[in-house]
Short mmCIF file of C-alpha atoms and ligand atoms in Angstrom, two decimals:
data_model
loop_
_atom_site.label_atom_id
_atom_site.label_comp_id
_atom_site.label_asym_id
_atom_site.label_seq_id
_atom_site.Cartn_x
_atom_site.Cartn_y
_atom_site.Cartn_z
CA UNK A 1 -100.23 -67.52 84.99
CA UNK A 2 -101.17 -69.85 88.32
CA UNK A 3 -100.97 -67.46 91.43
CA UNK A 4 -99.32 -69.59 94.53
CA UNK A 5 -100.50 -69.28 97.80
CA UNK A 6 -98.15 -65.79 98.89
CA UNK A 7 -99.94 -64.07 95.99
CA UNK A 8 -103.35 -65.32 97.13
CA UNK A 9 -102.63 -64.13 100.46
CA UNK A 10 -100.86 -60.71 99.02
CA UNK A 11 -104.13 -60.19 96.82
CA UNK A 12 -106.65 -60.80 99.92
CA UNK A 13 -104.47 -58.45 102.43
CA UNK A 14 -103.94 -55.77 100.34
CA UNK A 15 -106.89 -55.57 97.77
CA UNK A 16 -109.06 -57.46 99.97
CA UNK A 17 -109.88 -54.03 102.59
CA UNK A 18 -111.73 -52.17 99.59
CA UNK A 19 -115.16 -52.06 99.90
CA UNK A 20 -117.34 -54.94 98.28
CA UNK A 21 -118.76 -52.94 95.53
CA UNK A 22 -122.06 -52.12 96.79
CA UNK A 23 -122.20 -54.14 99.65
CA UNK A 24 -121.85 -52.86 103.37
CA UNK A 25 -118.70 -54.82 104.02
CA UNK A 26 -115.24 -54.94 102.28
CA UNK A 27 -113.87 -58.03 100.10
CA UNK A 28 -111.99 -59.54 102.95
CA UNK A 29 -114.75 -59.50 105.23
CA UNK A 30 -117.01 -61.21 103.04
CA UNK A 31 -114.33 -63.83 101.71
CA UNK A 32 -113.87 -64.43 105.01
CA UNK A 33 -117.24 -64.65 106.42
CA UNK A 34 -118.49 -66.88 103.37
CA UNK A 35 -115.56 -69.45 104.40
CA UNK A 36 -116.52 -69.25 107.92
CA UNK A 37 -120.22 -70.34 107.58
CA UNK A 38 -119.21 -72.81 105.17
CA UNK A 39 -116.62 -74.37 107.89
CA UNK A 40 -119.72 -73.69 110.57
CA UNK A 41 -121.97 -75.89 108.86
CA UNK A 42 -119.34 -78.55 108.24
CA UNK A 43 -118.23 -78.68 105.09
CA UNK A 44 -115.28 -80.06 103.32
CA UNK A 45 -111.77 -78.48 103.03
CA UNK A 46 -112.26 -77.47 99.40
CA UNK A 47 -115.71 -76.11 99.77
CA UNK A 48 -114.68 -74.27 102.02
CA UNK A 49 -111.49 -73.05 100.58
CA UNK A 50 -113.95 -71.80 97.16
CA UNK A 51 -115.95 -69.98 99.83
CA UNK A 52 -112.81 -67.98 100.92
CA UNK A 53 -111.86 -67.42 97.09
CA UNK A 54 -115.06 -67.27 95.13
CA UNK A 55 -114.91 -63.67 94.67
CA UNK A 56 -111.01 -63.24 93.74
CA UNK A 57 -111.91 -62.62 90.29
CA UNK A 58 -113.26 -59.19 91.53
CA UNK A 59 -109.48 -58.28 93.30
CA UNK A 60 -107.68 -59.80 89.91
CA UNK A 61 -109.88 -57.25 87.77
CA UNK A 62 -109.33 -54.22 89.58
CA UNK A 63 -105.95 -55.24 89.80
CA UNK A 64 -105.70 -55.49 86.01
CA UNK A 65 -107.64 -52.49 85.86
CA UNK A 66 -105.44 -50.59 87.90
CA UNK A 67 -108.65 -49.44 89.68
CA UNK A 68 -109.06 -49.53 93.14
CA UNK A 69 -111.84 -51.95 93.20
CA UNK A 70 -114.20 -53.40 90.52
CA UNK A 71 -116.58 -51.32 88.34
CA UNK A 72 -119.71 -52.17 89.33
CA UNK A 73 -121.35 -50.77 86.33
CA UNK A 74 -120.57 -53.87 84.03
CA UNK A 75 -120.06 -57.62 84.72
CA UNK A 76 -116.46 -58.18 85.15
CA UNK A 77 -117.04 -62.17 85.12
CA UNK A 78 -115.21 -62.67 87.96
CA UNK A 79 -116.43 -66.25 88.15
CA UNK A 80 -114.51 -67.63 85.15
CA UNK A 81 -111.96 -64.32 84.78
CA UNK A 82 -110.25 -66.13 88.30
CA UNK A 83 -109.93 -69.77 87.18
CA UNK A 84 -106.87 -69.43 84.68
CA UNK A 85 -105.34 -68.25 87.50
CA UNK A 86 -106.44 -70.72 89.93
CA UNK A 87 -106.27 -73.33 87.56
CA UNK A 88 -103.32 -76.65 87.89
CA UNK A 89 -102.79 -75.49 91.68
CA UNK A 90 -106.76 -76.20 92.98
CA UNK A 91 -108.72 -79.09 92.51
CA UNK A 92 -112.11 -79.52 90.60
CA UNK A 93 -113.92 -79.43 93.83
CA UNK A 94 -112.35 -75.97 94.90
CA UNK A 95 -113.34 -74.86 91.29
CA UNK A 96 -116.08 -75.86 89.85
CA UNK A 97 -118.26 -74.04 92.69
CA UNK A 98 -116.75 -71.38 92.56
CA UNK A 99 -117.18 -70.78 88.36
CA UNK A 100 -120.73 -71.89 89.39
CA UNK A 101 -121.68 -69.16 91.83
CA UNK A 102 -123.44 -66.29 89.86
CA UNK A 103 -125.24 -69.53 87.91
CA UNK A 104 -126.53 -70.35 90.97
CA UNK A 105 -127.90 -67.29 92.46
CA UNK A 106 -129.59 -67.43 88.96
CA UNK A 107 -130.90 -70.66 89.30
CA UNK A 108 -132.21 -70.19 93.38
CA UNK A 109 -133.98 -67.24 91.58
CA UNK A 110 -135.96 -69.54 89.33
CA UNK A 111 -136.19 -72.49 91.86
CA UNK A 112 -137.25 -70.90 95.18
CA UNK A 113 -139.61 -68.94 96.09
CA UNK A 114 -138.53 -65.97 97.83
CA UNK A 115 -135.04 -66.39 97.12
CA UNK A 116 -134.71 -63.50 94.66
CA UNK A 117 -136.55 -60.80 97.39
CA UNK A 118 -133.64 -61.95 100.11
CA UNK A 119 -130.93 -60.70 97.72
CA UNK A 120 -128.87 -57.43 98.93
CA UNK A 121 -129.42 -54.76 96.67
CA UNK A 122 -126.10 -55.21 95.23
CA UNK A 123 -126.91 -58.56 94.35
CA UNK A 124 -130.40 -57.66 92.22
CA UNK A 125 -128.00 -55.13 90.52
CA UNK A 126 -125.65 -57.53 89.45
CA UNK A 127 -128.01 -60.45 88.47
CA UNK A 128 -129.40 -58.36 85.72
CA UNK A 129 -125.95 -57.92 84.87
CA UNK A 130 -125.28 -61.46 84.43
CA UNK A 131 -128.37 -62.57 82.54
CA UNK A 132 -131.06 -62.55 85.11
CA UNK A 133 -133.01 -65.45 86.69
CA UNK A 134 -132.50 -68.71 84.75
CA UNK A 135 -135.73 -70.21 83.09
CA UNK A 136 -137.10 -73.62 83.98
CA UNK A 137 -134.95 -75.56 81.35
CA UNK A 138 -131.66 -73.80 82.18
CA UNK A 139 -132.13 -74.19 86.14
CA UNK A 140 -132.50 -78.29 85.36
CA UNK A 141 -130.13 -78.45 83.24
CA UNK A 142 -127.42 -77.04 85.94
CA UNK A 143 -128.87 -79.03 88.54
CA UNK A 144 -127.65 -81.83 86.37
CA UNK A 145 -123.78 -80.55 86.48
CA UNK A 146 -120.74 -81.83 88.60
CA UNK A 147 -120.17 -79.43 91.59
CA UNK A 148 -123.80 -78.11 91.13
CA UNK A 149 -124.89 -78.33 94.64
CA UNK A 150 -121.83 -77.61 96.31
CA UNK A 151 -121.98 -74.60 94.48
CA UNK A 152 -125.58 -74.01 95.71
CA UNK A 153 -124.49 -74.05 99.18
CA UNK A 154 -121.28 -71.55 98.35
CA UNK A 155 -124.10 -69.24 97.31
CA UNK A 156 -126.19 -69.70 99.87
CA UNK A 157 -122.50 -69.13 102.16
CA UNK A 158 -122.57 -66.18 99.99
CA UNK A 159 -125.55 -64.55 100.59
CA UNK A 160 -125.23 -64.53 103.74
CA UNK A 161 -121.62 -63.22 104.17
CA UNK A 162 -122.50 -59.41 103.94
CA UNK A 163 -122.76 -58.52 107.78
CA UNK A 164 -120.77 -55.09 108.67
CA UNK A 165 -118.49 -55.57 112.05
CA UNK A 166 -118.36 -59.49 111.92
CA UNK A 167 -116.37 -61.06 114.05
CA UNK A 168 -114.79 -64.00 112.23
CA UNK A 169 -111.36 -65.92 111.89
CA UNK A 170 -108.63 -63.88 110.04
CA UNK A 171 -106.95 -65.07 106.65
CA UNK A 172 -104.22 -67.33 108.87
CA UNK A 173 -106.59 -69.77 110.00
CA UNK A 174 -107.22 -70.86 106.20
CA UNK A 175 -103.85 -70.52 104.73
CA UNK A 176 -102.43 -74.01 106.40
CA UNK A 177 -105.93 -76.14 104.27
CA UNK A 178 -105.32 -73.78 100.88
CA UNK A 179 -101.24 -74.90 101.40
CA UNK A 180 -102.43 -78.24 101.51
CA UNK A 181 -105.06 -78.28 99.07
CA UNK A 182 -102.69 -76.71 96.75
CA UNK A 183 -99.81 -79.60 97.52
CA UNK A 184 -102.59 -81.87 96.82
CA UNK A 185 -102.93 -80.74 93.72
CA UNK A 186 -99.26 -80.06 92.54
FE1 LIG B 1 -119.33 -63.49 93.26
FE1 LIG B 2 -119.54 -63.17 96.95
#
């Protein structure tokens, strides 16, 4: 079931053009602007490897769908429907944030004030989706998990990654860390 890297590449090149659901920019351009701000701001290989891949669970389930890109009308789970895929040929640290992301957008919600009113439209639509804000007890209690900040800061990557006619570094420039990451890993 594990993808290896020409699939990952295959699935960002040619499902990765369709728009982002709701969002002004496609899937590529945000998988790629997510990893770029994470590798702006300094972060590790494997953050910034679940930055460029944190949203393939959307391009596996309109693949699976046969659609041409998800159905924004229901939560397709893309956080956890990715990691069987991802899963023996990634590391914790690449996955963990990434099955963390909607959690924390749910969490920043209950956390930090103000955080909920900078979310894109899309973004409100799909938090009620997946359970809405988190209450006190279940934003301290994911604090307390491995990965929790890291995947914090991929959201806050995330966020952030929706800006039409970005210029950014194409899919090449990641594919020689996700190689090794993956051989790492093997
Ligand atoms: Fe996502
Ligand atoms: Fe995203």
């Amino acid at each position: 079931m594990s993808l290896n890297l020409h699939d990952i590449q295959r699935l960002l090149d040619e499902r990765g053009p369709q728009q982002y659901g709701l969002e002004a920019v496609s899937q590529l351009e945000h998988a790629l602007q997510c990893a770029h701000l994470a590798q702006v701001a300094g972060e590790s290989d494997a953050l910034v490897i679940a930055c460029l891949l944190h949203d393939l669970g959307h391009l596996l389930a309109a693949e699976k769908d046969g659609t041409r890109e998800h159905d924004t009308d229901r939560d397709d789970l893309h956080q956890y429907a990715v990691l069987p895929f991802l899963r023996g040929i990634l590391p914790d640290a690449v996955l963990e944030p990434i099955r963390l992301h909607v959690d924390a957008k749910r969490c920043l919600c209950q956390i930090e004030t103000g955080y909920f009113e900078s979310l894109s439209p899309a973004s409100v639509h799909s938090l009620a989706q997946q359970g809405g804000p988190f209450t006190e007890v279940q934003a301290r209690a994911f604090l307390h998990l491995p990965h929790a900040e890291e995947a914090i800061r991929l959201r806050r990557y995330d966020d952030l990654a929706k800006v039409p006619d970005c210029a950014v570094p194409p899919l090449d420039h990641y594919l020689p860390r996700l190689a090794q990451l993956m051989l790492q890993s093997a």
